[in-house]
Every structure is written in C-alpha cells, then in structure tokens.
Coordinates of C-alpha atoms and ligand atoms in Angstrom, one line a residue:
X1 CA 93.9 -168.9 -30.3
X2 CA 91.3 -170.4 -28.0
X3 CA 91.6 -167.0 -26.1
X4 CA 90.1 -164.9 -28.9
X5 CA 87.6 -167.2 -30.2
X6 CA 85.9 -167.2 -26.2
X7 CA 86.0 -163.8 -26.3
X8 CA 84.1 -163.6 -29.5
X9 CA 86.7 -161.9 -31.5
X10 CA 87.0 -164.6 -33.9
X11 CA 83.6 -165.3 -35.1
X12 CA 82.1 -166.0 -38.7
X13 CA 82.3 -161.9 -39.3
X14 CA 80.7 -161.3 -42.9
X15 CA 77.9 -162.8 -44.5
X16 CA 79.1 -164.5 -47.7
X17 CA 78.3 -162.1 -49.9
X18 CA 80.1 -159.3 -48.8
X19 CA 83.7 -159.7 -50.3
X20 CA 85.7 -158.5 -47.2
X21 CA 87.3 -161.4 -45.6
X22 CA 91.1 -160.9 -47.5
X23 CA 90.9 -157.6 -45.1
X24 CA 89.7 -159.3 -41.9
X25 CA 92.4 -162.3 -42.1
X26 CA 95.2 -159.6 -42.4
X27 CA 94.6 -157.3 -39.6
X28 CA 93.7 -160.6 -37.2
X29 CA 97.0 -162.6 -38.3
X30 CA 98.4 -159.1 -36.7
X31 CA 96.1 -159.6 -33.7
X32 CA 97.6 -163.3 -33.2
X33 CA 101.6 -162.0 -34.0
X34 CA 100.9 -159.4 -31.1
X35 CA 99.3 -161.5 -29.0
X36 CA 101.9 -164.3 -29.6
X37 CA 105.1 -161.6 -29.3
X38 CA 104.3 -159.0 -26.9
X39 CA 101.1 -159.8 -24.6
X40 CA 103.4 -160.9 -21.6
X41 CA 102.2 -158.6 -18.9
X42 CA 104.2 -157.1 -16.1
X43 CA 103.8 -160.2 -14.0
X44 CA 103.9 -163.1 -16.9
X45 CA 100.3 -163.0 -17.3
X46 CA 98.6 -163.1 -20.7
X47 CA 96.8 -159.4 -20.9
X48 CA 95.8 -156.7 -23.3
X49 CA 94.9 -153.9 -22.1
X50 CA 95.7 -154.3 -18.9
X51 CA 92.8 -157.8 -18.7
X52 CA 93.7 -161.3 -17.9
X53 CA 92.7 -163.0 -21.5
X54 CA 91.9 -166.3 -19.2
X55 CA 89.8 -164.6 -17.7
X56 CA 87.0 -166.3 -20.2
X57 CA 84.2 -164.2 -22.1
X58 CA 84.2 -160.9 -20.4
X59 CA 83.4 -158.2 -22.6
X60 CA 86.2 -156.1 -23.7
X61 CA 86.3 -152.8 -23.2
X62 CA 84.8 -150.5 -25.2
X63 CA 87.3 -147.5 -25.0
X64 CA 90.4 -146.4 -23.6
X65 CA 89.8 -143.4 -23.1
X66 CA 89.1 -141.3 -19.6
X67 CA 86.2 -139.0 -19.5
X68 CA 86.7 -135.6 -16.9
X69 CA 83.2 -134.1 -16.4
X70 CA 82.2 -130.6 -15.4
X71 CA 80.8 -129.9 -11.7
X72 CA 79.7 -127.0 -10.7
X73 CA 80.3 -125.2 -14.0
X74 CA 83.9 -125.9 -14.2
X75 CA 85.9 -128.3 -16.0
X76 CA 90.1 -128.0 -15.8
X77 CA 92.2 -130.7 -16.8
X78 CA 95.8 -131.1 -18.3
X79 CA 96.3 -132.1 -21.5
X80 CA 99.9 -133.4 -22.8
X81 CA 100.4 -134.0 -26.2
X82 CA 102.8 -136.7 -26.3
X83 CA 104.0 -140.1 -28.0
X84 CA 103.4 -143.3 -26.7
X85 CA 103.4 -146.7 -27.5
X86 CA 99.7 -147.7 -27.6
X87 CA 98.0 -150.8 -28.5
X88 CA 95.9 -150.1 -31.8
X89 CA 93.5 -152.7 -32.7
X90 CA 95.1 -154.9 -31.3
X91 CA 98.5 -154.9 -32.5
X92 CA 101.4 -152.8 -30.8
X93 CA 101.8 -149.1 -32.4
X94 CA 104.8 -148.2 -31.3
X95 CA 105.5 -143.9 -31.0
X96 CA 101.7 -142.4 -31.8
X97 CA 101.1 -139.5 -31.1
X98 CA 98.6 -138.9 -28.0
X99 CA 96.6 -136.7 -25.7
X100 CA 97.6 -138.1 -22.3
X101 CA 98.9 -141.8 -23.5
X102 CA 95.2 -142.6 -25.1
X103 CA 93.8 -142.8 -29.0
X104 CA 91.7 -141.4 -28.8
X105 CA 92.2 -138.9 -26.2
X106 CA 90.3 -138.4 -22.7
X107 CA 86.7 -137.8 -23.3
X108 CA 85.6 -133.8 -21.9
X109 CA 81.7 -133.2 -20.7
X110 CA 80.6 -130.0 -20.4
X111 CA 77.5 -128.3 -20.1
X112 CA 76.1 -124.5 -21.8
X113 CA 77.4 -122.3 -19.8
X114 CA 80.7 -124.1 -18.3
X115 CA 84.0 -123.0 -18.4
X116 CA 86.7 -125.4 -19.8
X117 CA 90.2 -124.7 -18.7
X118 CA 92.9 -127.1 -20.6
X119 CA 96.6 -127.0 -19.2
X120 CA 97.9 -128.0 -22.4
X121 CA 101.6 -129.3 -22.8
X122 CA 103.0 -129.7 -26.4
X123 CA 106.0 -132.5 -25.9
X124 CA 106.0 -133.4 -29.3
X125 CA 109.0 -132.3 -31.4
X126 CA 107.0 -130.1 -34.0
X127 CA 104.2 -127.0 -33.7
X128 CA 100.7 -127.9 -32.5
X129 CA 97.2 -126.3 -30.8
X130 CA 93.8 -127.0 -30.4
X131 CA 90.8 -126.7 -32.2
X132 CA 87.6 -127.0 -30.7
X133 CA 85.7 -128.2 -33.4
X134 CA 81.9 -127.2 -33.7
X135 CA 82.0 -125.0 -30.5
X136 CA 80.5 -121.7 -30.4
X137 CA 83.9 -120.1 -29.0
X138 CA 85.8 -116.5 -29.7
X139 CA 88.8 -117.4 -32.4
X140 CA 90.8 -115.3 -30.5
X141 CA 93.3 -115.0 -27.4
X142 CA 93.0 -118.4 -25.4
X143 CA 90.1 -119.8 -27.0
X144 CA 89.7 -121.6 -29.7
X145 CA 92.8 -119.7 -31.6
X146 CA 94.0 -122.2 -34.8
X147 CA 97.0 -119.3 -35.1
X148 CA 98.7 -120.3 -32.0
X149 CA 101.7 -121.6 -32.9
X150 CA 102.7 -123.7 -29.4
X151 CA 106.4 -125.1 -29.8
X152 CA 108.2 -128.3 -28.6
X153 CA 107.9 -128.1 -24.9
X154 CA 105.8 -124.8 -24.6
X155 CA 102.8 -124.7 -22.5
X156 CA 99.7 -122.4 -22.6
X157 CA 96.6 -122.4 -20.4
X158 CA 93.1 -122.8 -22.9
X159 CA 90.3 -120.7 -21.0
X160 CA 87.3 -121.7 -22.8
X161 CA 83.7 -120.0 -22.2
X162 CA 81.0 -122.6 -23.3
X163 CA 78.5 -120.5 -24.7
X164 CA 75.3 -120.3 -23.0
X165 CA 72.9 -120.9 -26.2
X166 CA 75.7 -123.9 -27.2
X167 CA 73.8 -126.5 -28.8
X168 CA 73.6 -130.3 -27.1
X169 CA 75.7 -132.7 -29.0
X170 CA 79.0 -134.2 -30.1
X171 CA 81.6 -132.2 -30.6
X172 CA 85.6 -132.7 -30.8
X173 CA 89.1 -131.7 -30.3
X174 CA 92.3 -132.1 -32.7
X175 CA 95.3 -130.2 -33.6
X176 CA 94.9 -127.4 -36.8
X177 CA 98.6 -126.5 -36.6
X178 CA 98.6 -125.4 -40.7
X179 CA 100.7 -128.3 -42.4
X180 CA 100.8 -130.6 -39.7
X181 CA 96.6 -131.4 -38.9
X182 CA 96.9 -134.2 -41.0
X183 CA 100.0 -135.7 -39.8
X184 CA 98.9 -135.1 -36.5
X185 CA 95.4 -136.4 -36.6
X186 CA 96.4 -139.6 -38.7
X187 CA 99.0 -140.2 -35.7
X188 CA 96.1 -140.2 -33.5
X189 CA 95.3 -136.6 -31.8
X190 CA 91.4 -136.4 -31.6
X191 CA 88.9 -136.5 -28.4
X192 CA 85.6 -136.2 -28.0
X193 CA 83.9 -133.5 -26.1
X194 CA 79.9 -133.6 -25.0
X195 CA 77.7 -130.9 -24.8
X196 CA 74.9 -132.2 -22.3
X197 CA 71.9 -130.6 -22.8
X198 CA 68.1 -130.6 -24.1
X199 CA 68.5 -133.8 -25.9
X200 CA 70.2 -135.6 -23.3
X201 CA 67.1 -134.8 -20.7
X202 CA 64.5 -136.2 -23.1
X203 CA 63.1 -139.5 -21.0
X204 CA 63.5 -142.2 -23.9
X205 CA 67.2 -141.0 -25.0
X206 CA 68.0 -140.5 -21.0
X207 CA 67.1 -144.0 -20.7
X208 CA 68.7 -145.4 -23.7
X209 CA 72.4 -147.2 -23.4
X210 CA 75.0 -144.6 -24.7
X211 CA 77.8 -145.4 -26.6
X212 CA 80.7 -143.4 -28.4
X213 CA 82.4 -144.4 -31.5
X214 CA 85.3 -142.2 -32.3
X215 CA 86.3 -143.2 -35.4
X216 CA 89.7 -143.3 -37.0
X217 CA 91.8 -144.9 -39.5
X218 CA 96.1 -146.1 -39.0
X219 CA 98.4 -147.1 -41.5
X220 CA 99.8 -150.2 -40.0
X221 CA 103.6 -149.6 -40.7
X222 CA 104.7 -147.2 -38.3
X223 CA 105.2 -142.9 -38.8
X224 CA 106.8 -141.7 -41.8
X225 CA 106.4 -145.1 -43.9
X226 CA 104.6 -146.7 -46.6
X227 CA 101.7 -145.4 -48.0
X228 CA 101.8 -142.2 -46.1
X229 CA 104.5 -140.7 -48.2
X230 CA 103.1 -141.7 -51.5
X231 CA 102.3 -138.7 -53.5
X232 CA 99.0 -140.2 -54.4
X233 CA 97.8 -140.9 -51.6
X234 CA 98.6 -137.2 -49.7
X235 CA 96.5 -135.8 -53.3
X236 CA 93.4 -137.5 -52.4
X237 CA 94.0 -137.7 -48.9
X238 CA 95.8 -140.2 -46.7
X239 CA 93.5 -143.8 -45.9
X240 CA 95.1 -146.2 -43.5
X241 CA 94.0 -150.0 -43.6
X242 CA 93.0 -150.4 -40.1
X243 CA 90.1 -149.2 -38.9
X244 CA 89.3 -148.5 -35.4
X245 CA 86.6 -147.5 -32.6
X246 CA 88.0 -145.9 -30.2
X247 CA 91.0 -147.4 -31.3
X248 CA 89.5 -150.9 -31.3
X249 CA 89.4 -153.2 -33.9
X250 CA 86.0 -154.4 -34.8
X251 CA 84.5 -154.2 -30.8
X252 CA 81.8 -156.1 -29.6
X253 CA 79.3 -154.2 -27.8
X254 CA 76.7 -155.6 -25.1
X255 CA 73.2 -154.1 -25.7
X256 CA 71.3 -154.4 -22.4
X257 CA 68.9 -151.6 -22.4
X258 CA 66.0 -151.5 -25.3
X259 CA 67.7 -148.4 -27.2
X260 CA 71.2 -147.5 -27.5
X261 CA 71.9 -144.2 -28.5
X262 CA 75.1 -144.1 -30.6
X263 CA 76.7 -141.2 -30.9
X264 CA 79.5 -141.0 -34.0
X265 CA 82.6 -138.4 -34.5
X266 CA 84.7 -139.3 -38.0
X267 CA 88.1 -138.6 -36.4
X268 CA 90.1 -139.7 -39.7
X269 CA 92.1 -137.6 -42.4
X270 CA 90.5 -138.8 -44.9
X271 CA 88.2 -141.4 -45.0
X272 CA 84.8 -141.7 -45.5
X273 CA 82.2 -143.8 -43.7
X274 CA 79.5 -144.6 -45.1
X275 CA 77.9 -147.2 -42.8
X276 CA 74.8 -149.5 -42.8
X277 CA 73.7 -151.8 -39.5
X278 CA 73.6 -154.4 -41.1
X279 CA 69.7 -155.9 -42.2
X280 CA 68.2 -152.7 -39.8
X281 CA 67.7 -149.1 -40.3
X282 CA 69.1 -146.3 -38.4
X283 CA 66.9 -143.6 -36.9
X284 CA 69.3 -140.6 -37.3
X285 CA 68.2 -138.1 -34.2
X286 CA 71.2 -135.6 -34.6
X287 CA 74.2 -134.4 -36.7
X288 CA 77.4 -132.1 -36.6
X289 CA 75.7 -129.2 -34.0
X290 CA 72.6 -131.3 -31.9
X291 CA 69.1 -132.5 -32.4
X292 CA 67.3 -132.6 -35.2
X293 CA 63.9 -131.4 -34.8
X294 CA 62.1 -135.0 -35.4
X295 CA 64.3 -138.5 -36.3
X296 CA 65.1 -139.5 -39.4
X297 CA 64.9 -143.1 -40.6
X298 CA 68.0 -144.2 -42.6
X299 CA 69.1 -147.4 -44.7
X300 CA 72.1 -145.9 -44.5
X301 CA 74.7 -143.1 -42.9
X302 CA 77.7 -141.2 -44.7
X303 CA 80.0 -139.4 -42.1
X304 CA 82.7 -137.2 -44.0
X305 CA 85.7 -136.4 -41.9
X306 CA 85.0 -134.1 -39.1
X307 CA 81.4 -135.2 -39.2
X308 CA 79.4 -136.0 -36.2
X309 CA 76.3 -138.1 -35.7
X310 CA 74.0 -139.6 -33.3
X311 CA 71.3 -142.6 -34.0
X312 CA 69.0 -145.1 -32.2
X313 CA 69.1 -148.4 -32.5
X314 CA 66.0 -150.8 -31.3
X315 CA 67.3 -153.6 -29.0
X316 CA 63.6 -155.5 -29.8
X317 CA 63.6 -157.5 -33.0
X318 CA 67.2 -157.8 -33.4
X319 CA 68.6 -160.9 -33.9
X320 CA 70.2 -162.6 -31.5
X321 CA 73.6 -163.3 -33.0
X322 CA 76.2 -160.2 -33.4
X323 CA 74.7 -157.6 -35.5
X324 CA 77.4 -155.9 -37.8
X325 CA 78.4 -151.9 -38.3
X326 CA 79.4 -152.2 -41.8
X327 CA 81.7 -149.4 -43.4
X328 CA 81.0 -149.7 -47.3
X329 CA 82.7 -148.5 -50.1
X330 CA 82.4 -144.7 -51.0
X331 CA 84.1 -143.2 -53.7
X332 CA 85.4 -139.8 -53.2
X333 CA 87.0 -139.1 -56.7
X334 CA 86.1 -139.3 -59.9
X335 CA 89.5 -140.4 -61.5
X336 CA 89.2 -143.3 -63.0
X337 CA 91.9 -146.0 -62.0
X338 CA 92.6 -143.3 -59.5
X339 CA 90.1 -142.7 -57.8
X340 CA 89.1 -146.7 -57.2
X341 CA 91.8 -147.5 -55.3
X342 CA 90.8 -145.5 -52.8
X343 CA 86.6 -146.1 -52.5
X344 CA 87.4 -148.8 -49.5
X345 CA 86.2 -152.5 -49.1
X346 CA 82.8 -153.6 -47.1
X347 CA 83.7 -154.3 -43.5
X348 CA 82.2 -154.9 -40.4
X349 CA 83.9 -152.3 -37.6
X350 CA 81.9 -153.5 -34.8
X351 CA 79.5 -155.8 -33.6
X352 CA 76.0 -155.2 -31.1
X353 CA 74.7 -158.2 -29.4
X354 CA 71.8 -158.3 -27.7
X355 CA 72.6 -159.5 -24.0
X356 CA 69.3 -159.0 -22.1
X357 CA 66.3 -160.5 -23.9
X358 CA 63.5 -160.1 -24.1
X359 CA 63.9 -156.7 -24.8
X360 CA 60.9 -154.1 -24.6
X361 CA 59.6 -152.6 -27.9
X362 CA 60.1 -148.5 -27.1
X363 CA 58.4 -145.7 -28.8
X364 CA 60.9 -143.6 -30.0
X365 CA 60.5 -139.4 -29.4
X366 CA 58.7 -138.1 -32.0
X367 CA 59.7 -134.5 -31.1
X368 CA 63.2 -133.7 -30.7
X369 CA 64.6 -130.2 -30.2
X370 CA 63.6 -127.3 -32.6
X371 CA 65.8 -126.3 -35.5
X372 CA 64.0 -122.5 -36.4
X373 CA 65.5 -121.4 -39.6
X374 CA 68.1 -118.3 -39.8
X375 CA 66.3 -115.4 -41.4
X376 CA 67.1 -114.0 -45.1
X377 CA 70.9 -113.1 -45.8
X378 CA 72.5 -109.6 -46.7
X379 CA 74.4 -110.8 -49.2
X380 CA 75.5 -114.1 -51.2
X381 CA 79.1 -115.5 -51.8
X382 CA 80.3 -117.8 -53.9
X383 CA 83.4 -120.3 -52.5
X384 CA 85.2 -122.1 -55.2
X385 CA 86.8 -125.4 -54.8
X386 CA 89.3 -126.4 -56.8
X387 CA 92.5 -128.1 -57.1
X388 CA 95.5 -127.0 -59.8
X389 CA 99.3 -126.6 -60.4
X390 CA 101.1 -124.1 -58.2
X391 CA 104.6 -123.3 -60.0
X392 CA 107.2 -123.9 -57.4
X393 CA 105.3 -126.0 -55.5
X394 CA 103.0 -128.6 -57.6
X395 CA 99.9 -129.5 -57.2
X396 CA 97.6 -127.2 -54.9
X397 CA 93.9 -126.9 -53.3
X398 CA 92.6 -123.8 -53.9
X399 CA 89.6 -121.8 -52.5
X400 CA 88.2 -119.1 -55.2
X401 CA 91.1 -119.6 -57.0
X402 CA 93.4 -119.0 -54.1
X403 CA 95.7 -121.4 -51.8
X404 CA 96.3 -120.6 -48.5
X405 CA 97.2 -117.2 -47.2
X406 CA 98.3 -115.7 -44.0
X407 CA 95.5 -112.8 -44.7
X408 CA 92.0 -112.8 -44.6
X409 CA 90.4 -114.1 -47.9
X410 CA 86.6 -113.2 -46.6
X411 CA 85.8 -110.4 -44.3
X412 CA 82.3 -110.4 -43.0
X413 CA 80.2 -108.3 -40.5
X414 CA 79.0 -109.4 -36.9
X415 CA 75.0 -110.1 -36.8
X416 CA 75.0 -110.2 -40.4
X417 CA 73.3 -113.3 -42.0
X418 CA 74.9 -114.6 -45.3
X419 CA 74.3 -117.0 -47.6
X420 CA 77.5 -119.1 -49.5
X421 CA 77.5 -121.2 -52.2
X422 CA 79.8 -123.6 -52.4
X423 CA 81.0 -125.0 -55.6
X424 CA 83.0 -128.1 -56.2
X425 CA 85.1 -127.6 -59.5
X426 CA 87.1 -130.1 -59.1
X427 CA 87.6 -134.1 -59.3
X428 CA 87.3 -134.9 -55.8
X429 CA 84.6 -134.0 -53.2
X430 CA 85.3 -132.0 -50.3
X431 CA 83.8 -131.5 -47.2
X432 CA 83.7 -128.0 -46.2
X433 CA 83.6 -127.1 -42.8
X434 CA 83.6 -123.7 -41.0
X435 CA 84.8 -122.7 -37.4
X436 CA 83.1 -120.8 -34.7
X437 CA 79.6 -120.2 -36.3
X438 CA 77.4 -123.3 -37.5
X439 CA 75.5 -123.0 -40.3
X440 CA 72.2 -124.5 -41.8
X441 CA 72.2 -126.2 -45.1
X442 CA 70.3 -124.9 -47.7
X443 CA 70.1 -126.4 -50.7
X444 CA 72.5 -129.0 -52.5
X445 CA 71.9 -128.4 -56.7
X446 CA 69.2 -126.1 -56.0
X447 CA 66.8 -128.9 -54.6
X448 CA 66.1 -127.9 -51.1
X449 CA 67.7 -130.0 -48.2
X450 CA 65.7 -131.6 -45.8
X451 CA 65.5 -131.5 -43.0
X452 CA 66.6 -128.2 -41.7
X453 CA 69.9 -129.5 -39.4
X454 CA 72.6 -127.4 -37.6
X455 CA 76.1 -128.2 -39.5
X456 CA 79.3 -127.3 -39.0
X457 CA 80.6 -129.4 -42.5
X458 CA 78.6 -130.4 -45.6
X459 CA 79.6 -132.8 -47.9
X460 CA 80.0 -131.2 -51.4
X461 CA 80.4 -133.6 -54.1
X462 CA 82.3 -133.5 -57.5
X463 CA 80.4 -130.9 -59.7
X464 CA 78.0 -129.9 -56.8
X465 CA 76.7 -126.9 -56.1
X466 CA 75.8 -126.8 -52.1
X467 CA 74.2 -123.3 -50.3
X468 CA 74.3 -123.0 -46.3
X469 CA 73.3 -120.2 -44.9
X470 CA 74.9 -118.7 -41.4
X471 CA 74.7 -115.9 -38.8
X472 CA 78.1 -114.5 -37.5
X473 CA 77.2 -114.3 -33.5
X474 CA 78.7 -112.6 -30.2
X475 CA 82.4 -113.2 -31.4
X476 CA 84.6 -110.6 -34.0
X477 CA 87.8 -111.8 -35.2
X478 CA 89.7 -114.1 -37.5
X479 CA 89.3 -117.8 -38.0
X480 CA 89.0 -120.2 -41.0
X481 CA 87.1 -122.3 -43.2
X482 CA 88.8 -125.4 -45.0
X483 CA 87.9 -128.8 -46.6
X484 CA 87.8 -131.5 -43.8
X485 CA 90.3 -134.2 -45.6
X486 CA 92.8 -132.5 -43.6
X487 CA 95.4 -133.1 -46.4
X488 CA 93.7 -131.0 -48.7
X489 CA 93.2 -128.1 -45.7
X490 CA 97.4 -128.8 -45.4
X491 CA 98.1 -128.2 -49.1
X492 CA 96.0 -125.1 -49.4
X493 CA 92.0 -125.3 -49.1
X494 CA 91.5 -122.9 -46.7
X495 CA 90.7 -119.5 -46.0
X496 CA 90.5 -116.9 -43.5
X497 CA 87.5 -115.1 -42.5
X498 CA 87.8 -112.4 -40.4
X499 CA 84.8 -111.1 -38.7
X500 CA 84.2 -107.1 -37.8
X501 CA 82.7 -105.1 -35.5
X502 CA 78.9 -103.9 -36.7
X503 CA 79.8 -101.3 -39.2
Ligands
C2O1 CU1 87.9 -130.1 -37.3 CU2 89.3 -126.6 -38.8 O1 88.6 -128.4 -38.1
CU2 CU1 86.6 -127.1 -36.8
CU3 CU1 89.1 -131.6 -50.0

C-alpha cells in the first residue's frame, strides 16, 4: 500500500470531529482489492489509468475526460453512447454506460454564436437523446428535442445554433429519454459543456487556475442491483455511496496559481451537495446560466441536481497541508425515519494543496457581468408539486395535480413575460428546472431573493412557496419543465409547455 500512501491518497482525511471515516475505509478497502486484483497493465506493469504507480508522487489526473473546442465557429464531434468498463473511483465498474468510453463524458467548448454539430450514435440496448441543459436552443427538429425517441443502433446528426446573446457559463449534457434519464444518468451519461465568454475575459478570472468538478454519485454493486431497485429509494430518488469528481474518488488537486476558479455541475440523480471548503469561505461568482453581477461570499454552497456553480478560491492564507471539499449532510425529506436515511454523511470529495508558495494575495473583481432584471409579467401561474397514489400504478409525482402527459400541460406566448409560483405540497423538496428559457428567481416565501441570478433550476423546499419570473425568447414550440431528482421527473413531475407564435 506504499503506492497510495506516496501518492497522497492515503492521508489522515477528516479532522476528528467529523464522523466520516466508516465511509472512507470502505470505499479505500475497494481501492486496495482493485489495485491488488486487476491493476496489471498491458505489459505487467502496475497502472491505473493508464500511469505507472512507481512512478512516485506525481499528481493524478484530474479528469478523464477529453475536451473538443470550437475554432472558427464550429464545433462537430461524434458522440457514441455506449457501455464500457471504466474505472470509478478507483475500483473497476464493469458495463456503465458512457459517452465515448469516459464518466463523465468528453468535455464541449463553445462560444455565442458557434454551431455545435454532434454525430450521435445510440449503441445502447434501450431509447436515449440529448438534452442540452441550460442552453438557449429551439426544442424542436435537431436541437435540443427531449421527444426524440433514438433506438438501439440508430443515429441522428444534432445541429445546434449557440445563441448569440447565450450567457457565459457551465452548462451540460445528459440523456431525458422519459423513464430512462435516471437510469441513464446514474449509469454515468453526463458532460460538461462551456460557454466562453464575458466572464472568462475578465483579467483576474483569466488568470486564475481552472478546474471542473462534474459531480456524480455510483452505487457500488453493479446495474440493476442493490439499492437501486429498492422501492424506497426510487420514491425519494436513487443515492449511490460513492462519490466522485469526475469520476474520481476524493482527488487531490495542485493549486499553483493564487486563485482557482472552480467551476461545479451536480451530474447526480439525486443527491444533494451541500459543500463547505473546509475552515475557508467560498466567493460564489456564478450559478446555473453565468456571472453574477458582483461575488458572493459563502460559508457554505448547496448544488441540487442539475445545478451549476462557479467559485474562487484564494491560494494566499491557505494552509499548507490538503485542504478538504466537504459534502455535508442535507436532508431532502421530511419523513421521519424515512427521510434520515438518506440526508448523507460528512465527507471530504477532494483535496486542494497549495503547491507554489508563497502565493500572492489577489483582489478579487468586484464587478462581474450585469444581471438587468426581466420587466413586469402578463400573467401569473401557479405549479403545484405534489406527490400521491395513482390507481394502477402506485405512487406518483404530480405537477398541478397531474402526472406526466404526452400533451401540453402549459401553453404560453412568445415575448411574453410570466411570472410562476411554484409550490411544494409535498414531503420532499424538489428542484424545479425549466428547458430552453432561463429564468430569474424572484422571491422564495415572499422574501425577496438576493441577488438577482440567471437560473435554470431552483431549489424549492418542503412547504415553500418559490416565484421566478421568465421571458419566452426567439424559439416557439414544445418542451418541458420537471423536478431535477430525475426519478421523480421519470415517475411523473413533469410537464409540457408548449410555446406559440405572438398571438
Ligand atoms: Cu437537466 Cu430536463 O434536464
Ligand atoms: Cu434541462
Ligand atoms: Cu422531485
């Protein structure tokens, strides 16, 4: 076990007061069984992921993923959806389901403006397609169309027109193939793609160290098993134990420039993060759709599923030892026994250590990009969430009362402004999230929410009441709106909204 230890992977982890160490020994005795059964590389050497462990303390990688980038205004790639054995923090996952071999998929950079063409290639032996998620794209044809219904071995050509105004920022693709999404994204379908922009031209965040953290959650035995099929768990929404960065277990990342910009996408189901640095704070400097319009300090950051984020992180003052990411307990139910099983444990997901000291205090931008606000609505709806008995089918997420139906539930009006409340009616909370237009969060309980940020999906909690206001731009047609714990979107917590020509 010498290997690990030199390469900083076994390391005091928690402080003693954080009761999490039960959690750590189990996933690492799986880290020692794989590297004791199966690291024999192609020529006898001892590797994972594709590096010579005697190679001493290099730093691991941080991702596995390929990034294609746009030139010249054009980005075209192929995209296979596929199984593959892949190596999952650190332990051998035999048959996931990929993009191209890699959890999390090939990273895509784009800039406003850009066309994105995706030779897509479902050879998976069930329905999938692609959502865009956050992207300011038509629902319709060959863009970011969540009706497609692309079978075992079919093909189809994604032409995507990045939208000139498209905000800077972090956005993401998965499979919304209705009934499978959470299957599919639990197995490990979910990449990254960057909008550079504005934000990225700013001098201190251009000079800052940028990282990606997609982050995901695995059950450790295998597809189809354990606690995947338990009823309970698909109710709430399915958790597995490992967590991952870009499909890492618990990374170590080298700080070498004075500010890292860390840039977060919750790629899981289900699960909540709700993280802390630990003994720092975290200046927040964007969410779901770009910049804010001036950073926000935080003790603290919650990322629902779907959720995006983007904070800086001083290199001066740190400490020199390993600085934790800690993912702390949330809990998304109010069910008594129920709901505790699945707030989550206190665990460190990755480390920062300071490499290059001394490190330069930096001033951080005080002015990021402008957020105006949307002008006054035309009308006000109210959304429902709920869950309830279906007869014939059992339990059921509902929207106004409603489950799932291959109709339009909420017809709107292009150019017209609206305002929605949303209203959590039920036990659990819910993130809601909306395709195609972003939206700007009102108020959550009537008390105002500040600051004024570009959203795609807001958290609404058990008995909340949350208004977000939007404008349905440049695209007419039909698309949806569902609650991000992609189980509850499967079972019926979603709608169709189907937008109109100017009457
Ligand atoms: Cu990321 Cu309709 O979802
Ligand atoms: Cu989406
Ligand atoms: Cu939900």
């Amino acid at each position: 076990m010498k290997f690990w230890r030199s390469m900083g992977m076994v390391v005091p982890l928690f402080s003693k007061n954080i009761p999490a160490i039960k959690e750590f020994r189990h996933v690492s005795l799986r880290r020692r069984q794989f590297l004791g059964l199966a690291a024999l590389g192609a020529t006898g050497a001892l590797v994972w992921q594709g590096r010579s462990l005697l190679q001493g303390p290099a730093p691991l990688p941080t991702t596995v993923s390929e990034i294609y980038r746009s030139e010249a205004g054009l980005l075209e790639l192929t995209l296979e959806a596929r199984y593959g054995d892949v190596i999952l923090g650190g332990e051998l996952a035999p048959r996931r389901m990929t993009y191209n071999g890699q959890i999390p998929g090939p990273r895509l950079e784009v800039k406003p403006g850009d066309r994105l063409i995706i030779n897509f290639k479902n050879a998976l032996d069930q329905p999938t397609n692609l959502h865009f998620h956050g992207l300011h794209l038509s629902p319709s044809g060959n863009q970011d169309n969540v009706f497609l219904h692309l079978n075992p071995g079919e093909t189809f050509r994604y032409e995507l027109q990045i939208h000139p105004q498209q905000r800077a920022g972090t956005y993401w693709y998965h499979p919304h193939h209705h009934g499978h999404a959470a299957e599919q994204l639990f197995q490990g379908l979910a990449g990254l793609i960057v909008v550079r922009g504005d934000l990225d031209d700013l001098p201190e965040i251009r000079a800052a160290q940028e990282e990606f953290f997609v982050l995901q959650d695995f059950a450790l035995d295998g597809p189809g098993q354990g606690m995947m099929a338990a009823h309970m768990n698909l109710m709430m929404g399915r958790e597995g134990s490992l967590i991952t960065v870009n499909g890492l277990f618990h990374p170590e990342i080298a700080v070498t420039k004075d500010l890292v910009r860390l840039r977060l996408l919750n790629a899981s189901p289900s699960r909540f993060y709700r993280l802390q640095l630990f003994g720092q704070r975290l200046t927040q400097i964007a969410g779901d759709n770009g910049a804010f319009s001036q950073p926000l300090e935080r003790d603290e950051l919650l990322l629902t599923p779907g959720q995006r984020a983007e904070v800086l992180i001083q290199a001066h003052g740190l400490p020199k030892t390993p600085i934790h990411l800690l993912s702390l307990p949330y809990q998304r139910a109010q069910m008594g026994m129920m709901g505790r099983q699945f707030s989550g444990i206190t665990q460190a997901i990755a480390d920062f250590t300071p490499k290059e000291v001394p490190f330069t205090p930096r001033r951080l931008p005080q002015d990021l990009i402008a957020v105006e606000p949307l002008p006054e609505p035309s009308r006000t709806r109210r959304f429902t969430l709920s869950h309830g008995m279906v007869p014939g089918q059992g339990m059921a997420f509902l929207i106004n009362g409603e489950a799932y139906q291959d109709r339009p539930q909420t017809t709107v009006r292009l150019n017209e402004i609206e305002d929605w409340e949303l209203v959590n009616l039920g036990t659990m909370d819910h993130p809601f999230h909306l395709h195609v237009n972003s939206f700007q969060v009102l108020s959550r309980n009537g008390v105002p929410e500040v600051p004024l940020v570009w959203a795609d999906t807001v958290l609404v909690k058990v008995g909340e009441t949350v208004k977000i206001r939007v404008a349905f731009r440049d695209f007419v047609g039909t698309t949806v709106y569902h609650c991000h714990i992609l189980d509850h979107e499967d079972l019926g917590m979603m709608g169709q909204l189907e937008i109109l020509p100017p009457a």
